[in-house]
Coordinates of C-alpha atoms (C1' of nucleotides) in Angstrom, one line a residue:
Chain O
M1 CA 0.0 0.0 0.0
D2 CA 1.6 3.3 -1.1
N3 CA 1.1 6.9 0.0
I4 CA -1.0 7.7 -3.0
Q5 CA -3.6 5.0 -2.1
I6 CA -3.7 6.3 1.4
S7 CA -4.1 9.9 0.4
R8 CA -7.0 8.8 -2.0
I9 CA -8.8 7.2 0.9
L10 CA -8.5 10.4 3.0
Y11 CA -9.8 12.6 0.1
E12 CA -12.7 10.2 -0.4
T13 CA -13.5 10.3 3.4
A14 CA -13.4 14.1 3.3
F15 CA -15.9 14.0 0.4
W16 CA -18.4 11.8 2.1
M17 CA -18.0 13.7 5.4
E18 CA -19.0 16.8 3.5
M19 CA -21.9 15.0 1.9
A20 CA -23.0 14.0 5.5
G21 CA -22.6 17.6 6.6
E22 CA -19.9 17.0 9.2
N23 CA -17.7 19.6 10.7
A24 CA -16.0 21.7 8.1
F25 CA -12.7 21.8 9.9
A26 CA -12.7 18.0 10.3
I27 CA -13.3 17.7 6.6
R28 CA -10.5 20.1 5.9
A29 CA -8.2 18.2 8.2
H30 CA -8.8 15.0 6.3
S31 CA -8.2 16.5 2.9
R32 CA -5.1 18.3 4.1
A33 CA -3.8 15.1 5.6
G34 CA -4.4 13.6 2.1
T35 CA -2.2 16.2 0.6
T36 CA 0.5 15.8 3.3
I37 CA 0.7 12.1 2.7
K38 CA 0.7 12.5 -1.1
R39 CA 3.7 14.8 -0.8
C40 CA 5.4 12.8 1.9
G41 CA 8.7 11.4 0.7
R42 CA 8.8 8.5 3.1
P43 CA 6.3 5.6 2.8
V44 CA 3.6 6.0 5.4
T45 CA 3.8 2.3 6.1
T46 CA 7.4 2.9 7.3
L47 CA 6.4 5.8 9.4
L48 CA 3.6 3.8 10.9
R49 CA 6.0 1.0 11.8
E50 CA 8.3 3.5 13.4
K51 CA 5.4 5.1 15.3
K52 CA 6.2 8.4 13.7
L53 CA 3.0 9.1 11.9
Q54 CA 2.1 11.9 14.2
T55 CA 5.3 13.8 13.3
L56 CA 3.7 14.7 10.0
P57 CA 2.0 18.1 10.2
G58 CA -1.8 17.9 10.5
I59 CA -1.8 14.2 11.5
G60 CA -2.9 13.9 15.1
A61 CA -4.1 10.9 17.1
G62 CA -7.4 10.5 15.3
L63 CA -6.0 10.5 11.7
A64 CA -3.1 8.4 12.7
K65 CA -5.5 5.8 14.1
S66 CA -7.6 5.9 10.9
I67 CA -4.5 5.6 8.7
E68 CA -3.3 2.6 10.8
E69 CA -6.6 1.0 10.5
Y70 CA -6.6 1.3 6.8
V71 CA -3.0 0.2 6.3
T72 CA -3.4 -2.9 8.5
T73 CA -6.9 -4.0 7.5
G74 CA -7.3 -2.5 4.1
K75 CA -10.5 -0.9 5.2
L76 CA -11.7 2.1 7.1
Q77 CA -14.8 1.6 9.1
Q78 CA -15.6 5.3 9.1
L79 CA -15.4 5.4 5.3
E80 CA -17.5 2.3 4.9
E81 CA -20.2 3.8 7.1
L82 CA -20.2 7.1 5.3
R83 CA -20.4 5.3 1.9
S84 CA -23.3 3.2 3.0
Q85 CA -25.5 6.3 3.6
F86 CA -25.3 7.5 0.0
P87 CA -25.4 6.2 -3.6
R88 CA -21.8 5.4 -4.5
S89 CA -22.2 7.1 -7.9
L90 CA -22.1 10.5 -6.2
Y91 CA -18.4 10.3 -5.8
G92 CA -18.0 9.8 -9.5
L93 CA -19.6 13.2 -10.2
L94 CA -16.4 14.8 -9.0
R95 CA -14.9 13.8 -12.4
I96 CA -16.9 16.5 -14.0
P97 CA -14.7 19.6 -14.4
D98 CA -15.7 22.6 -12.4
L99 CA -18.1 20.6 -10.3
G100 CA -17.2 20.3 -6.6
T101 CA -18.6 18.7 -3.5
K102 CA -20.8 21.6 -2.5
S103 CA -22.8 21.5 -5.7
I104 CA -23.0 17.7 -5.7
R105 CA -24.5 17.8 -2.2
L106 CA -26.9 20.5 -3.2
F107 CA -28.1 18.6 -6.3
Y108 CA -28.5 15.4 -4.3
E109 CA -30.4 17.0 -1.4
T110 CA -32.7 19.2 -3.4
L111 CA -33.3 17.1 -6.6
G112 CA -32.1 13.6 -5.6
I113 CA -29.5 13.7 -8.3
A114 CA -26.9 10.9 -7.9
T115 CA -25.8 9.9 -11.4
L116 CA -24.3 11.6 -14.4
E117 CA -27.4 10.7 -16.4
S118 CA -29.7 12.3 -13.9
L119 CA -27.6 15.4 -13.6
K120 CA -27.7 15.7 -17.4
E121 CA -31.4 15.3 -17.5
N122 CA -32.0 17.9 -14.8
S123 CA -29.6 20.3 -16.5
L124 CA -31.6 20.0 -19.7
N125 CA -35.1 20.0 -18.3
G126 CA -34.7 23.2 -16.4
E127 CA -34.8 21.8 -12.9
L128 CA -31.2 22.8 -12.1
A129 CA -31.9 26.3 -13.3
K130 CA -34.4 26.7 -10.5
L131 CA -31.6 26.4 -7.9
R132 CA -30.0 29.5 -6.6
G133 CA -26.7 30.2 -8.2
F134 CA -27.3 28.2 -11.3
G135 CA -27.7 30.5 -14.3
K136 CA -27.4 29.9 -18.0
K137 CA -23.6 30.0 -18.2
K138 CA -23.1 27.7 -15.3
I139 CA -25.4 25.1 -16.8
E140 CA -23.8 25.4 -20.2
K141 CA -20.4 24.8 -18.6
L142 CA -21.8 21.9 -16.6
L143 CA -23.2 20.2 -19.7
A144 CA -19.9 20.6 -21.5
G145 CA -18.3 19.1 -18.4
I146 CA -20.8 16.2 -18.4
S147 CA -20.1 15.5 -22.1
F148 CA -16.4 15.4 -21.4
A149 CA -16.8 13.1 -18.4
E150 CA -19.1 10.8 -20.4
A151 CA -16.5 10.6 -23.2
Q152 CA -13.8 9.5 -20.6
E153 CA -15.9 6.6 -19.3
G154 CA -14.3 3.3 -19.8
K155 CA -10.9 4.8 -20.5
F156 CA -7.7 4.2 -18.5
L157 CA -4.4 5.8 -18.1
L158 CA -1.3 3.8 -19.2
P159 CA 0.1 2.9 -15.8
R160 CA -3.2 1.5 -14.6
A161 CA -3.6 -0.5 -17.8
E162 CA 0.0 -1.7 -17.5
R163 CA -0.5 -2.9 -13.9
A164 CA -3.6 -4.7 -14.8
A165 CA -2.0 -6.3 -17.9
E166 CA 1.0 -7.4 -15.8
E167 CA -1.3 -9.1 -13.3
I168 CA -3.2 -11.0 -16.0
L169 CA 0.0 -12.1 -17.7
T170 CA 1.4 -13.3 -14.4
F171 CA -1.8 -15.4 -13.9
L172 CA -1.7 -16.7 -17.5
K173 CA 1.8 -17.8 -17.1
T174 CA 0.9 -20.1 -14.2
L175 CA -1.4 -22.2 -16.6
P176 CA 0.4 -25.3 -17.8
Q177 CA -1.8 -25.5 -20.9
L178 CA -0.2 -22.3 -22.3
Q179 CA 3.0 -22.1 -24.2
K180 CA 3.3 -18.4 -24.7
C181 CA 1.3 -15.3 -24.1
A182 CA 1.8 -11.6 -24.6
V183 CA -0.1 -8.3 -24.3
T184 CA -0.8 -6.5 -27.6
G185 CA -3.3 -3.9 -28.7
D186 CA -3.4 -0.3 -27.6
L187 CA -1.2 -0.9 -24.6
R188 CA 1.6 -2.4 -26.7
R189 CA 1.4 0.6 -29.0
Y190 CA 1.6 3.0 -26.0
S191 CA -1.8 4.6 -26.9
V192 CA -2.3 7.7 -24.8
I193 CA -5.3 6.1 -23.2
V194 CA -6.4 2.5 -23.1
E195 CA -9.9 1.2 -23.3
E196 CA -9.3 -2.5 -23.3
L197 CA -6.5 -5.0 -23.0
H198 CA -5.8 -7.5 -25.6
F199 CA -3.7 -10.7 -25.0
I200 CA -2.6 -13.3 -27.4
V201 CA -2.0 -16.9 -26.4
L202 CA -0.3 -19.8 -28.0
S203 CA -2.0 -22.9 -26.7
S204 CA -3.9 -25.9 -28.1
E205 CA -6.2 -25.9 -25.1
A206 CA -8.0 -22.5 -25.4
D207 CA -11.1 -23.8 -23.6
T208 CA -9.1 -24.8 -20.5
V209 CA -7.4 -21.5 -20.5
L210 CA -10.7 -19.7 -20.8
D211 CA -12.3 -21.8 -18.0
A212 CA -9.4 -20.8 -15.7
L213 CA -10.0 -17.2 -16.5
K214 CA -13.7 -17.5 -16.0
E215 CA -13.0 -18.7 -12.5
K216 CA -10.7 -15.9 -11.7
Y217 CA -12.2 -12.9 -13.5
E218 CA -15.7 -11.8 -14.2
L219 CA -17.1 -11.9 -17.6
Q220 CA -18.3 -8.6 -18.9
P221 CA -22.0 -8.6 -18.6
V222 CA -22.6 -7.2 -22.1
E223 CA -20.4 -8.8 -24.6
K224 CA -18.9 -6.4 -27.1
N225 CA -19.5 -6.9 -30.8
E226 CA -19.3 -10.4 -32.0
K227 CA -15.8 -11.3 -30.8
A228 CA -14.8 -14.9 -31.2
F229 CA -13.8 -15.0 -27.5
P230 CA -15.5 -13.6 -24.4
V231 CA -14.7 -10.3 -22.9
F232 CA -13.6 -10.4 -19.3
Q233 CA -13.0 -7.6 -16.9
T234 CA -10.4 -6.9 -14.2
P235 CA -11.7 -6.2 -10.7
E236 CA -11.2 -2.5 -11.4
G237 CA -13.3 -2.7 -14.5
I238 CA -10.8 -2.8 -17.4
P239 CA -12.2 -5.1 -20.2
F240 CA -9.8 -7.6 -21.7
H241 CA -10.0 -10.4 -24.2
L242 CA -7.7 -13.0 -25.6
S243 CA -7.0 -14.4 -29.1
F244 CA -5.6 -17.9 -29.4
V245 CA -3.4 -19.7 -31.9
D246 CA -2.3 -23.3 -31.6
E247 CA 0.5 -23.2 -34.2
A248 CA 3.8 -21.5 -33.5
S249 CA 3.9 -20.2 -37.1
H250 CA 0.7 -18.3 -36.5
W251 CA 2.1 -16.4 -33.6
I252 CA 3.8 -13.5 -35.4
P253 CA 0.8 -12.9 -37.8
L254 CA -1.5 -12.8 -34.8
M255 CA 0.8 -10.5 -32.9
L256 CA 0.9 -8.1 -35.8
A257 CA -2.8 -8.2 -36.3
S258 CA -3.7 -7.7 -32.7
T259 CA -1.2 -5.0 -32.1
G260 CA -2.6 -2.9 -34.9
C261 CA -3.4 -0.3 -35.7
A262 CA -5.9 -1.1 -38.4
E263 CA -4.4 1.4 -40.9
H264 CA -0.9 0.0 -40.3
L265 CA -2.1 -3.5 -40.8
A266 CA -3.9 -2.6 -44.0
Q267 CA -0.6 -1.1 -45.3
L268 CA 1.3 -4.3 -44.3
K269 CA -1.2 -6.5 -46.1
T270 CA -0.8 -4.4 -49.3
L271 CA 3.0 -4.7 -49.0
C272 CA 2.6 -8.5 -48.5
K273 CA 0.6 -8.7 -51.7
D274 CA 3.3 -6.7 -53.5
N275 CA 5.9 -9.1 -52.2
G276 CA 4.0 -12.3 -53.2
I277 CA 3.1 -13.1 -49.6
S278 CA -0.5 -14.2 -48.9
W279 CA -2.0 -13.4 -45.5
E280 CA -5.1 -15.4 -44.7
G281 CA -6.3 -15.5 -41.1
H282 CA -3.1 -16.1 -39.2
V283 CA -1.3 -17.9 -41.9
L284 CA 1.4 -16.4 -44.1
T285 CA 2.4 -18.3 -47.3
D286 CA 4.8 -17.5 -50.1
S287 CA 3.9 -17.6 -53.8
A288 CA 4.7 -21.4 -53.9
G289 CA 2.1 -21.9 -51.2
K290 CA 4.7 -22.7 -48.5
T291 CA 3.9 -21.6 -45.0
L292 CA 6.2 -18.8 -43.8
N293 CA 7.3 -19.1 -40.3
F294 CA 8.7 -15.8 -39.0
E295 CA 10.5 -16.0 -35.7
T296 CA 10.2 -12.3 -35.0
E297 CA 8.3 -9.3 -36.2
E298 CA 11.6 -7.8 -37.3
A299 CA 12.1 -10.7 -39.7
F300 CA 8.7 -10.1 -41.1
Y301 CA 9.3 -6.5 -41.8
E302 CA 12.6 -7.4 -43.3
A303 CA 10.9 -9.7 -45.7
L304 CA 8.8 -6.7 -46.8
S305 CA 12.0 -4.6 -47.2
Q306 CA 10.7 -2.3 -44.4
P307 CA 12.5 -1.1 -41.3
A308 CA 11.4 -2.9 -38.2
Y309 CA 8.6 -0.8 -36.9
P310 CA 8.4 -0.9 -33.1
P311 CA 4.8 -1.3 -31.9
E312 CA 4.5 2.3 -30.7
V313 CA 5.0 3.8 -34.2
R314 CA 2.5 1.5 -35.9
E315 CA -0.1 4.3 -36.2
K316 CA -2.1 5.9 -38.9
I317 CA 1.0 7.1 -40.8
Q318 CA 2.4 6.3 -44.2
L319 CA 5.1 3.6 -44.0
I320 CA 8.5 4.8 -45.3
S321 CA 10.8 2.8 -47.4
S322 CA 13.8 1.0 -46.2
D323 CA 16.3 3.5 -47.8
R324 CA 15.5 5.8 -44.9
P325 CA 16.2 3.8 -41.8
L326 CA 14.2 4.5 -38.7
D327 CA 16.3 6.6 -36.3
L328 CA 14.0 6.9 -33.3
V329 CA 15.1 8.2 -30.0
E330 CA 15.7 5.6 -27.3
S331 CA 15.3 5.8 -23.6
S332 CA 19.1 5.3 -23.3
D333 CA 19.6 8.5 -25.4
I334 CA 18.2 10.6 -22.6
R335 CA 21.2 12.0 -20.6
G336 CA 19.5 14.6 -18.4
L337 CA 16.3 14.6 -16.5
V338 CA 14.6 18.0 -16.9
H339 CA 11.5 19.3 -15.1
C340 CA 11.7 17.7 -11.7
H341 CA 10.1 19.0 -8.5
S342 CA 11.4 18.8 -5.0
T343 CA 10.3 19.5 -1.4
W344 CA 11.1 23.1 -2.1
S345 CA 7.6 23.3 -3.7
D346 CA 5.2 20.4 -4.0
G347 CA 7.6 17.5 -4.5
A348 CA 7.9 14.6 -2.1
H349 CA 11.6 14.2 -2.1
S350 CA 14.5 16.6 -1.5
V351 CA 16.8 17.9 -4.3
E352 CA 19.5 15.6 -3.0
E353 CA 17.2 12.5 -3.0
M354 CA 16.0 13.3 -6.5
A355 CA 19.5 13.8 -7.7
L356 CA 20.8 10.6 -6.2
A357 CA 17.9 8.7 -7.7
S358 CA 18.6 10.2 -11.1
S359 CA 22.2 9.3 -10.8
E360 CA 21.4 5.7 -10.0
L361 CA 19.2 5.6 -13.1
G362 CA 22.3 6.6 -15.0
Y363 CA 21.5 10.2 -15.8
E364 CA 24.2 12.8 -16.0
Y365 CA 22.3 15.9 -15.0
M366 CA 19.0 16.9 -13.5
L367 CA 17.2 20.2 -13.9
I368 CA 15.2 21.0 -10.8
T369 CA 12.2 23.1 -11.7
D370 CA 10.1 23.8 -8.8
H371 CA 6.9 25.8 -9.0
S372 CA 7.1 29.6 -9.1
R373 CA 5.5 32.0 -6.6
S374 CA 2.0 32.2 -8.3
S375 CA 1.4 28.5 -7.6
V376 CA 0.5 29.2 -4.0
V377 CA -1.1 25.8 -3.4
A378 CA 1.9 24.0 -4.9
N379 CA 4.1 26.0 -2.5
G380 CA 5.7 28.0 -5.2
L381 CA 9.1 29.6 -4.5
S382 CA 9.3 33.1 -3.2
E383 CA 12.3 35.2 -4.2
E384 CA 14.0 34.5 -0.9
T385 CA 13.5 30.7 -1.1
I386 CA 15.0 30.8 -4.6
I387 CA 18.2 32.1 -3.2
E388 CA 18.2 29.4 -0.5
Q389 CA 17.5 26.7 -3.0
H390 CA 20.3 27.8 -5.2
Q391 CA 22.7 27.8 -2.2
E392 CA 21.6 24.2 -1.5
I393 CA 22.2 23.2 -5.1
D394 CA 25.6 24.8 -5.1
R395 CA 26.5 22.8 -2.0
L396 CA 25.1 19.6 -3.5
N397 CA 27.1 20.0 -6.7
V398 CA 30.3 20.2 -4.6
K399 CA 29.3 17.1 -2.7
L400 CA 27.7 14.9 -5.4
N401 CA 29.7 12.8 -7.8
G402 CA 28.4 11.7 -11.1
I403 CA 25.4 13.9 -11.4
R404 CA 25.1 17.7 -11.8
V405 CA 22.1 19.5 -10.5
L406 CA 21.0 22.5 -12.6
K407 CA 18.9 25.4 -11.3
G408 CA 15.6 25.7 -13.1
I409 CA 12.1 26.9 -12.4
E410 CA 8.7 26.1 -13.8
A411 CA 7.5 29.6 -14.1
D412 CA 3.8 30.3 -14.2
I413 CA 2.6 32.0 -17.4
L414 CA 0.2 34.7 -16.1
R415 CA -3.0 35.5 -17.8
D416 CA -1.3 38.3 -19.9
G417 CA 1.5 36.0 -21.0
S418 CA 4.1 37.4 -18.7
L419 CA 6.2 35.3 -16.3
D420 CA 5.8 35.7 -12.6
Y421 CA 9.3 36.9 -11.7
G422 CA 11.3 39.8 -13.0
D423 CA 14.4 39.4 -15.2
D424 CA 16.6 40.0 -12.2
I425 CA 15.3 36.7 -10.7
L426 CA 14.9 34.9 -13.9
K427 CA 18.5 35.4 -14.9
T428 CA 19.7 33.5 -11.9
F429 CA 18.3 30.2 -13.3
D430 CA 20.2 27.9 -15.7
W431 CA 17.0 27.1 -17.5
V432 CA 13.4 28.3 -17.4
I433 CA 10.4 26.2 -18.3
A434 CA 7.3 28.4 -18.7
S435 CA 3.9 26.7 -18.0
V436 CA 0.2 27.6 -17.8
H437 CA -1.4 26.4 -14.6
N438 CA -4.5 28.6 -14.2
G439 CA -7.0 30.7 -16.0
L440 CA -7.5 27.8 -18.5
D441 CA -10.9 29.1 -19.6
M442 CA -9.7 31.2 -22.5
T443 CA -10.7 31.7 -26.0
E444 CA -8.4 30.4 -28.7
K445 CA -7.1 33.9 -29.4
E446 CA -6.5 34.7 -25.7
A447 CA -4.7 31.4 -25.2
T448 CA -2.6 31.8 -28.3
D449 CA -1.6 35.4 -27.5
R450 CA -0.8 34.4 -24.0
L451 CA 1.5 31.5 -25.0
I452 CA 3.2 33.5 -27.7
R453 CA 4.0 36.3 -25.3
A454 CA 5.5 33.7 -22.9
I455 CA 7.5 32.1 -25.8
E456 CA 8.8 35.5 -26.7
H457 CA 10.1 36.2 -23.2
P458 CA 13.9 36.3 -23.4
Y459 CA 14.3 33.9 -20.5
T460 CA 11.9 31.2 -21.6
A461 CA 13.8 28.2 -22.8
A462 CA 10.9 25.7 -23.0
L463 CA 7.1 25.7 -23.0
G464 CA 5.9 23.2 -20.4
H465 CA 2.9 20.9 -21.1
P466 CA 1.9 23.1 -24.0
S467 CA -1.8 22.2 -24.4
G468 CA -2.7 22.0 -20.7
R469 CA -4.7 18.9 -21.0
Q470 CA -5.0 16.4 -18.2
L471 CA -6.0 13.1 -19.6
L472 CA -9.5 11.9 -18.4
L473 CA -9.8 15.1 -16.2
R474 CA -10.0 18.1 -18.5
P475 CA -9.5 18.9 -22.1
A476 CA -6.7 21.0 -23.6
Y477 CA -7.4 24.7 -23.9
D478 CA -8.0 25.9 -27.5
F479 CA -5.0 27.5 -29.1
D480 CA -3.6 28.0 -32.6
L481 CA -1.0 25.2 -32.8
E482 CA 0.7 26.4 -35.9
K483 CA 1.2 29.9 -34.5
I484 CA 2.7 28.5 -31.4
L485 CA 5.1 26.2 -33.3
D486 CA 6.2 29.1 -35.5
A487 CA 6.8 31.3 -32.5
A488 CA 8.7 28.5 -30.8
V489 CA 11.0 28.1 -33.8
A490 CA 11.4 31.9 -34.3
N491 CA 12.3 32.4 -30.6
Q492 CA 14.3 29.3 -30.1
V493 CA 12.0 27.9 -27.4
A494 CA 11.7 24.1 -27.0
L495 CA 8.4 22.4 -26.6
E496 CA 8.0 20.0 -23.7
I497 CA 6.9 16.4 -24.2
N498 CA 5.6 16.0 -20.7
A499 CA 5.9 12.4 -19.9
S500 CA 3.6 12.3 -16.9
P501 CA 1.0 9.6 -18.0
R502 CA -1.8 12.0 -17.0
R503 CA -0.5 14.6 -19.4
L504 CA 1.5 13.2 -22.3
D505 CA 1.5 16.7 -23.6
L506 CA 2.5 17.8 -26.4
D507 CA 0.3 15.0 -27.9
W508 CA 2.3 12.8 -30.3
R509 CA 0.0 13.6 -33.2
Y510 CA 1.2 17.2 -33.0
I511 CA 4.9 16.3 -32.5
R512 CA 5.2 15.3 -36.2
L513 CA 3.9 18.7 -37.3
A514 CA 6.2 20.5 -34.8
A515 CA 9.2 18.5 -35.9
E516 CA 8.6 19.4 -39.6
K517 CA 8.7 23.0 -38.6
G518 CA 12.0 22.5 -36.9
V519 CA 10.9 22.6 -33.3
Q520 CA 13.3 21.2 -30.7
F521 CA 11.9 19.2 -27.7
I522 CA 12.6 18.2 -24.2
I523 CA 11.2 15.0 -22.8
S524 CA 10.5 15.5 -19.1
P525 CA 9.2 13.4 -16.3
D526 CA 7.5 16.3 -14.4
A527 CA 8.5 14.1 -11.5
H528 CA 7.1 15.1 -8.0
R529 CA 8.8 12.1 -6.4
I530 CA 11.5 9.6 -7.1
A531 CA 9.1 7.1 -8.6
G532 CA 8.0 9.7 -11.1
L533 CA 11.4 9.8 -12.7
Q534 CA 10.5 6.6 -14.4
N535 CA 7.9 8.3 -16.4
V536 CA 10.5 9.4 -18.9
R537 CA 9.9 6.2 -20.8
F538 CA 6.3 7.2 -21.6
G539 CA 7.6 10.5 -23.0
V540 CA 10.2 8.6 -25.1
A541 CA 7.4 6.4 -26.4
M542 CA 5.4 9.5 -27.4
A543 CA 8.5 11.1 -29.1
R544 CA 8.9 7.8 -31.0
K545 CA 5.3 7.8 -32.0
G546 CA 6.0 11.3 -33.3
G547 CA 8.9 10.1 -35.3
L548 CA 11.6 12.0 -33.3
S549 CA 15.3 11.0 -33.3
S550 CA 17.6 11.9 -30.4
C551 CA 19.0 14.9 -32.2
Q552 CA 15.7 16.6 -31.8
I553 CA 15.6 16.1 -28.0
L554 CA 17.7 18.7 -26.1
N555 CA 18.1 16.6 -23.0
S556 CA 19.7 13.8 -25.0
R557 CA 22.6 16.2 -25.3
S558 CA 25.4 16.7 -22.8
E559 CA 24.9 19.1 -19.9
K560 CA 27.1 21.7 -21.6
E561 CA 25.2 21.5 -25.0
F562 CA 21.9 21.5 -23.2
L563 CA 22.8 24.7 -21.4
Q564 CA 24.3 26.3 -24.4
W565 CA 21.3 25.7 -26.6
Q566 CA 19.1 28.4 -25.1
K567 CA 19.2 32.0 -26.0
K568 CA 19.7 33.6 -22.7
P569 CA 20.2 37.4 -23.0
Chain K
dG1 C1' -9.6 16.9 13.5
dC2 C1' -5.3 19.5 14.7
dC3 C1' -2.8 22.6 17.3
dG4 C1' -0.7 25.6 21.0
dT5 C1' 5.5 31.5 23.3
dT6 C1' -3.0 30.1 24.3
dT7 C1' -1.6 23.6 28.3
dT8 C1' -6.8 22.9 27.3
dC9 C1' -10.5 24.8 24.6
dG10 C1' -11.1 28.3 20.9
dG11 C1' -9.3 29.3 16.5
dC12 C1' -8.1 27.3 12.4
dC13 C1' -9.5 29.7 7.2
dC14 C1' -4.6 30.3 0.1
dG15 C1' -6.1 33.7 -3.6
dA16 C1' -7.7 34.3 -8.3
dC17 C1' -11.4 33.8 -11.0
dT18 C1' -16.1 33.0 -12.5
dG19 C1' -20.8 33.5 -12.4
dT20 C1' -24.1 34.8 -10.0
dT21 C1' -25.2 38.3 -7.7
dT22 C1' -25.4 43.5 -5.8
dT23 C1' -22.0 41.0 -1.6
dC24 C1' -21.2 36.1 -2.1
dA25 C1' -20.3 31.1 -3.0
dG26 C1' -18.0 27.6 -5.4
dT27 C1' -14.0 25.8 -7.8
dC28 C1' -9.3 25.2 -8.9
dG29 C1' -4.5 24.7 -8.7

DNA sequence: GCCGTTTTCGGCCCGACTGTTTTCAGTCG
């Protein structure tokens, strides 16, 4: 059980306490404890063992007892009791952007609204408009939020899908009837979000394997389409299905087919025809009718005179010929971790802990970019704390071997496009990433002007999470991408490929366009804790989907080259 | 529910922004 799980339980408890009308300060204490634990660098389970839970600010005897109960039993009686008083679906309404607990409670108590459907109905039939504080604009906004939330239903972020797939694979591998299994589909291609998991299995006893799965997992109540095999679902509701082959020679064709995407597959089939290969079902045969048995996908692509397309680039893009070899960035090309937070703002680990972890992962440098002063809730750095942080970094660089810590900042782009420090402060940083964190409700023109002004700022080296989207939570703001890309090239500002799996921003579909215009990139973990450093691999996958090679990624350069690239005045 | 240069209950309580109001409530980061 990790800190994130525990913090979620505290937030949920706070939600139901508010629904139940409990003491506002008690509610606040729970949600603040949630934040404290989320940002705590040490595992709460360790603190609990050492009886040090109450050393955390805002955790007293009561909360410590609750946390202990949850950690040891996996349940929290108080939460169970609260949940039992209400329809569980109320909690899900929080997914609607701009809708908070106060409104949810009001809707429930006055109109009995507990589900997304009912909320939508009451928004449309005028019932909601009768409530004080709900005018035309608010209801319009609410309906847009409902549509967004509806569109996200049944979608999952990559890490969650990965964890689920890992568990299923582990289970499958225990079955003696199974020779081989693998995960394919959207997850293998590193799709930004995953709706279902697809596994392929080599076994001559498909029925036995399916029976074993039926015993362990629930079948999805409504079977999708007319798939040959049933659709199961994981305990957390992720649908998955399996495809079987019983001949080893069918393995690669099945793997290609189930990995997709459909357009890539169609192009492969055309290429097969051109090369005298017939592809029927999962059987590949040459012009003489002899079955072709490819050991690997690479061998298959080679037979088609194509470069070996790794799964993540098999998207709706024209295949290129083999005279232009794929030269895609690899995780091992990344030499520096840029955009990392620390305990100076809202990170869970100290600069030193983050630096040591980066060093252990083999990186040569790390750019610490804590939040700037406008991000009050994220504990953004005041001008005084910047000086202290820089002194600490200087001391660390004397002490640490093998890794260099660079002084950066994730400066807020204010509504008018300016940054929230003056030049006298900005010039003290090695690198400045400028990001939008608030005032997201802009028109396309406002957002574009705002971003361009930030790009034109002499100290901006990179634009952080350019579109502002948070996957499954809120859409990107509207902006004129071409203008932003042109401004980035003209002003020598890099665009970030934010590798946090809840952002993956810039989206890979825009990366291609950006690259054509000559934009340079950074791939950054946006890590708020040591574990977050690992997110870089998602960013690398997105860069690869976008067709980037290492020369387009600034943090694949040496520290010196990375620093020299920017146009500091 | 937590906290205390208030030692035992009373105070705690971000700030900007929006949309609804005409002085405020809700949401967000």
